[in-house]
CSV table of C-alpha atoms in Angstrom, one decimal:
chain,number,residue,atom,x,y,z
N,1,UNK,CA,102.4,-18.6,-35.3
N,2,UNK,CA,106.2,-18.1,-35.2
N,3,UNK,CA,107.6,-18.5,-31.7
N,4,UNK,CA,110.5,-16.3,-30.7
N,5,UNK,CA,112.7,-17.9,-28.0
N,6,UNK,CA,114.9,-15.2,-26.4
N,7,UNK,CA,117.8,-15.9,-24.1
N,8,UNK,CA,118.9,-15.3,-21.5
N,9,UNK,CA,116.0,-13.9,-19.6
N,10,UNK,CA,118.2,-12.1,-17.2
N,11,UNK,CA,121.8,-10.9,-17.6
N,12,UNK,CA,124.1,-9.2,-15.2
N,13,UNK,CA,127.3,-7.6,-16.6
N,14,UNK,CA,129.9,-5.0,-15.8
N,15,UNK,CA,130.6,-1.7,-17.5
N,16,UNK,CA,132.9,-2.4,-20.4
N,17,UNK,CA,131.8,-6.0,-20.9
N,18,UNK,CA,130.8,-7.5,-24.2
N,19,UNK,CA,127.1,-8.6,-23.9
N,20,UNK,CA,125.2,-10.9,-26.3
N,21,UNK,CA,121.5,-11.6,-26.4
N,22,UNK,CA,120.0,-14.3,-28.6
N,23,UNK,CA,116.7,-14.9,-30.3
N,24,UNK,CA,115.7,-18.1,-32.0
N,25,UNK,CA,112.7,-18.3,-34.3
N,26,UNK,CA,110.6,-21.5,-34.6
N,27,UNK,CA,110.9,-21.2,-38.4
N,28,UNK,CA,112.8,-19.3,-41.0
N,29,UNK,CA,112.2,-15.6,-40.8
N,30,UNK,CA,115.0,-14.6,-43.3
N,31,UNK,CA,116.4,-11.3,-41.9
N,32,UNK,CA,113.0,-9.9,-40.7
N,33,UNK,CA,114.2,-9.4,-37.1
N,34,UNK,CA,114.3,-6.2,-35.1
N,35,UNK,CA,115.8,-5.4,-31.7
N,36,UNK,CA,114.3,-3.0,-29.2
N,37,UNK,CA,115.4,-1.4,-26.0
N,38,UNK,CA,112.9,-0.6,-23.3
N,39,UNK,CA,114.0,1.4,-20.2
N,40,UNK,CA,111.8,1.4,-17.1
N,41,UNK,CA,108.6,3.3,-17.6
N,42,UNK,CA,109.4,4.2,-21.2
N,43,UNK,CA,108.3,3.1,-24.6
N,44,UNK,CA,110.5,0.7,-26.6
N,45,UNK,CA,113.1,2.1,-28.9
N,46,UNK,CA,114.2,0.5,-32.1
N,47,UNK,CA,117.9,-0.4,-32.1
N,48,UNK,CA,118.5,-2.8,-35.0
N,49,UNK,CA,116.2,-3.5,-38.0
N,50,UNK,CA,116.3,-6.3,-40.5
N,51,UNK,CA,118.8,-8.3,-38.4
N,52,UNK,CA,121.9,-6.1,-38.8
N,53,UNK,CA,121.0,-2.5,-39.7
N,54,UNK,CA,121.7,0.1,-37.1
N,55,UNK,CA,118.8,2.6,-36.6
N,56,UNK,CA,119.8,6.2,-37.0
N,57,UNK,CA,121.0,7.7,-33.8
N,58,UNK,CA,121.8,4.5,-32.0
N,59,UNK,CA,125.4,4.1,-30.7
N,60,UNK,CA,127.7,1.9,-32.8
N,61,UNK,CA,128.4,-0.3,-29.8
N,62,UNK,CA,125.1,-2.0,-30.6
N,63,UNK,CA,125.2,-4.5,-33.5
N,64,UNK,CA,123.0,-7.3,-34.8
N,65,UNK,CA,123.7,-10.5,-36.7
N,66,UNK,CA,122.0,-13.6,-37.9
N,67,UNK,CA,119.6,-14.9,-40.5
N,68,UNK,CA,117.1,-17.7,-40.9
N,69,UNK,CA,116.3,-18.8,-37.3
N,70,UNK,CA,119.2,-17.6,-35.1
N,71,UNK,CA,119.9,-14.0,-34.3
N,72,UNK,CA,122.2,-12.1,-31.9
N,73,UNK,CA,122.2,-8.6,-30.4
N,74,UNK,CA,125.7,-7.6,-29.3
N,75,UNK,CA,126.7,-4.6,-27.1
N,76,UNK,CA,130.4,-4.3,-27.6
N,77,UNK,CA,131.2,-2.4,-24.4
N,78,UNK,CA,128.4,-2.1,-21.9
N,79,UNK,CA,127.6,1.4,-20.6
N,80,UNK,CA,125.5,2.3,-17.5
N,81,UNK,CA,122.8,3.8,-19.7
N,82,UNK,CA,122.3,0.4,-21.4
N,83,UNK,CA,120.5,-1.0,-18.4
N,84,UNK,CA,117.1,-1.9,-19.9
N,85,UNK,CA,115.0,-4.8,-21.1
N,86,UNK,CA,115.7,-5.9,-24.7
N,87,UNK,CA,113.2,-7.5,-27.0
N,88,UNK,CA,113.4,-9.1,-30.4
N,89,UNK,CA,110.5,-8.9,-33.0
N,90,UNK,CA,109.9,-11.0,-36.1
N,91,UNK,CA,108.1,-9.2,-38.9
N,92,UNK,CA,108.4,-11.9,-41.5
N,93,UNK,CA,104.8,-13.1,-41.2
N,94,UNK,CA,101.6,-12.4,-39.4
N,95,UNK,CA,101.0,-12.4,-36.6
N,96,UNK,CA,104.2,-10.5,-35.7
N,97,UNK,CA,105.7,-11.9,-32.5
N,98,UNK,CA,108.1,-10.6,-29.9
N,99,UNK,CA,110.6,-12.5,-27.8
N,100,UNK,CA,109.9,-12.5,-24.0
N,101,UNK,CA,112.7,-10.1,-23.3
N,102,UNK,CA,116.1,-10.0,-21.6
N,103,UNK,CA,116.5,-7.8,-18.6
N,104,UNK,CA,120.1,-6.4,-18.5
N,105,UNK,CA,121.5,-5.2,-15.2
N,106,UNK,CA,124.8,-3.9,-14.0
N,107,UNK,CA,126.9,-6.2,-11.9
B,1,UNK,CA,108.0,12.2,-35.3
B,2,UNK,CA,105.6,12.3,-32.4
B,3,UNK,CA,102.9,9.8,-31.5
B,4,UNK,CA,100.5,10.5,-28.6
B,5,UNK,CA,98.0,8.0,-27.4
B,6,UNK,CA,94.9,8.9,-25.5
B,7,UNK,CA,91.5,7.4,-24.4
B,8,UNK,CA,92.6,4.9,-21.9
B,9,UNK,CA,91.1,4.3,-18.4
B,10,UNK,CA,89.2,1.9,-16.1
B,11,UNK,CA,86.4,0.0,-17.7
B,12,UNK,CA,84.2,-2.9,-16.6
B,13,UNK,CA,84.4,-6.3,-18.3
B,14,UNK,CA,82.2,-6.5,-21.3
B,15,UNK,CA,82.3,-2.8,-21.9
B,16,UNK,CA,84.0,-0.8,-24.7
B,17,UNK,CA,86.7,1.8,-25.1
B,18,UNK,CA,88.2,3.7,-28.0
B,19,UNK,CA,91.9,4.6,-28.1
B,20,UNK,CA,93.4,7.3,-30.3
B,21,UNK,CA,96.9,7.9,-31.5
B,22,UNK,CA,97.6,11.4,-32.8
B,23,UNK,CA,100.5,11.6,-35.2
B,24,UNK,CA,102.8,14.4,-36.3
B,25,UNK,CA,106.2,15.0,-37.8
B,26,UNK,CA,105.7,12.7,-40.8
B,27,UNK,CA,103.2,12.1,-43.7
B,28,UNK,CA,100.8,9.9,-41.7
B,29,UNK,CA,98.8,8.8,-44.8
B,30,UNK,CA,101.9,7.2,-46.2
B,31,UNK,CA,102.6,4.8,-43.4
B,32,UNK,CA,101.1,1.6,-42.0
B,33,UNK,CA,100.5,1.7,-38.3
B,34,UNK,CA,100.4,-0.8,-35.4
B,35,UNK,CA,98.9,-1.2,-32.0
B,36,UNK,CA,100.9,-3.2,-29.5
B,37,UNK,CA,100.1,-3.9,-25.9
B,38,UNK,CA,102.1,-4.8,-22.7
B,39,UNK,CA,100.4,-6.3,-19.7
B,40,UNK,CA,101.7,-5.1,-16.3
B,41,UNK,CA,105.2,-6.6,-15.8
B,42,UNK,CA,105.0,-8.6,-19.0
B,43,UNK,CA,106.4,-8.6,-22.5
B,44,UNK,CA,105.1,-7.0,-25.7
B,45,UNK,CA,102.2,-8.4,-27.7
B,46,UNK,CA,101.3,-7.2,-31.2
B,47,UNK,CA,97.6,-6.4,-31.5
B,48,UNK,CA,96.7,-5.0,-34.9
B,49,UNK,CA,98.0,-3.4,-38.1
B,50,UNK,CA,96.5,-1.0,-40.6
B,51,UNK,CA,98.2,-0.3,-43.9
B,52,UNK,CA,98.3,3.0,-45.6
B,53,UNK,CA,95.4,1.9,-47.8
B,54,UNK,CA,93.5,0.8,-44.7
B,55,UNK,CA,93.9,-3.0,-45.1
B,56,UNK,CA,93.9,-4.6,-41.6
B,57,UNK,CA,95.4,-7.5,-39.7
B,58,UNK,CA,94.6,-8.6,-36.2
B,59,UNK,CA,96.0,-10.9,-33.5
B,60,UNK,CA,93.8,-13.9,-32.8
B,61,UNK,CA,93.3,-12.8,-29.2
B,62,UNK,CA,91.5,-9.7,-30.3
B,63,UNK,CA,90.0,-10.6,-33.7
B,64,UNK,CA,86.2,-9.9,-33.7
B,65,UNK,CA,86.5,-7.7,-30.6
B,66,UNK,CA,88.9,-4.9,-31.6
B,67,UNK,CA,88.8,-2.7,-34.7
B,68,UNK,CA,91.7,-0.6,-35.9
B,69,UNK,CA,91.0,2.4,-38.1
B,70,UNK,CA,92.5,5.6,-39.3
B,71,UNK,CA,91.5,9.1,-40.3
B,72,UNK,CA,94.2,10.6,-42.5
B,73,UNK,CA,92.6,14.0,-42.5
B,74,UNK,CA,93.1,14.1,-38.8
B,75,UNK,CA,96.4,12.3,-38.7
B,76,UNK,CA,94.9,9.9,-36.2
B,77,UNK,CA,95.0,6.2,-35.6
B,78,UNK,CA,92.2,4.5,-33.6
B,79,UNK,CA,91.6,1.2,-31.8
B,80,UNK,CA,88.0,0.4,-30.8
B,81,UNK,CA,88.0,-2.1,-28.0
B,82,UNK,CA,84.7,-4.0,-27.5
B,83,UNK,CA,83.7,-6.9,-25.2
B,84,UNK,CA,86.7,-6.2,-23.0
B,85,UNK,CA,88.1,-8.9,-20.7
B,86,UNK,CA,90.4,-8.7,-17.7
B,87,UNK,CA,93.2,-10.1,-19.8
B,88,UNK,CA,93.0,-7.0,-22.1
B,89,UNK,CA,94.4,-4.9,-19.2
B,90,UNK,CA,97.7,-3.5,-20.5
B,91,UNK,CA,99.5,-0.4,-21.7
B,92,UNK,CA,98.6,0.1,-25.4
B,93,UNK,CA,101.2,1.6,-27.7
B,94,UNK,CA,100.9,2.8,-31.3
B,95,UNK,CA,103.9,2.5,-33.5
B,96,UNK,CA,104.8,3.6,-37.0
B,97,UNK,CA,105.6,1.5,-40.0
B,98,UNK,CA,106.6,-2.1,-40.7
B,99,UNK,CA,109.7,-1.8,-38.5
B,100,UNK,CA,107.9,-0.2,-35.6
B,101,UNK,CA,110.4,2.6,-35.9
B,102,UNK,CA,108.7,5.1,-33.6
B,103,UNK,CA,106.4,4.5,-30.6
B,104,UNK,CA,104.1,6.6,-28.6
B,105,UNK,CA,104.4,6.8,-24.8
B,106,UNK,CA,101.5,4.4,-24.3
B,107,UNK,CA,98.1,4.6,-22.6
B,108,UNK,CA,96.8,2.4,-19.8
B,109,UNK,CA,93.7,0.3,-20.2
B,110,UNK,CA,92.4,-1.4,-17.0
B,111,UNK,CA,89.5,-3.9,-17.3
B,112,UNK,CA,88.1,-4.6,-13.9
B,113,UNK,CA,84.8,-4.6,-12.1
């Protein structure tokens, strides 16, 4: 199985900050990497698919980059509504696997 | 797009349960569908996938115990959970397509005596 190592586990940042979250795959997953946002008590929401494609309706302050084994989710200017847990998902090969999550809080 | 799960509840270890996911707002028969679960306070675990042509794939942890199926006439996805264990306790979500582009609100399954 492909292991997804996500970092950091917790992140505290201020409104307006640039925030980066990383996922590292245990083997090459090409660009088959998605990012999700999950707010407390809600279902996950797709933000970025195939490493760098912004899902329809998602604010442009969210962006994704990377290929192969190393991927990054960037929030260019943190907003209060971005407080959530963020997960990556590899869908290159079965079984699909998620990162453990990054809990983002406001400082 | 709307996905609505149902069928969860409290069940004893070793017993069975069947979850449903009612889909609307898209051509259900054209999409593969997933089940994903999230144990209380934990991360997400992919459980099973069924293609538009009803081919299936399972996570090792549920293989042989869970069965994913679909009824395109009813626009409904199912997950039959057999031989339940305490570690199957989780919120179960259904999601649409390879990219998990849309998710239901989830349904809680609690396995406890």
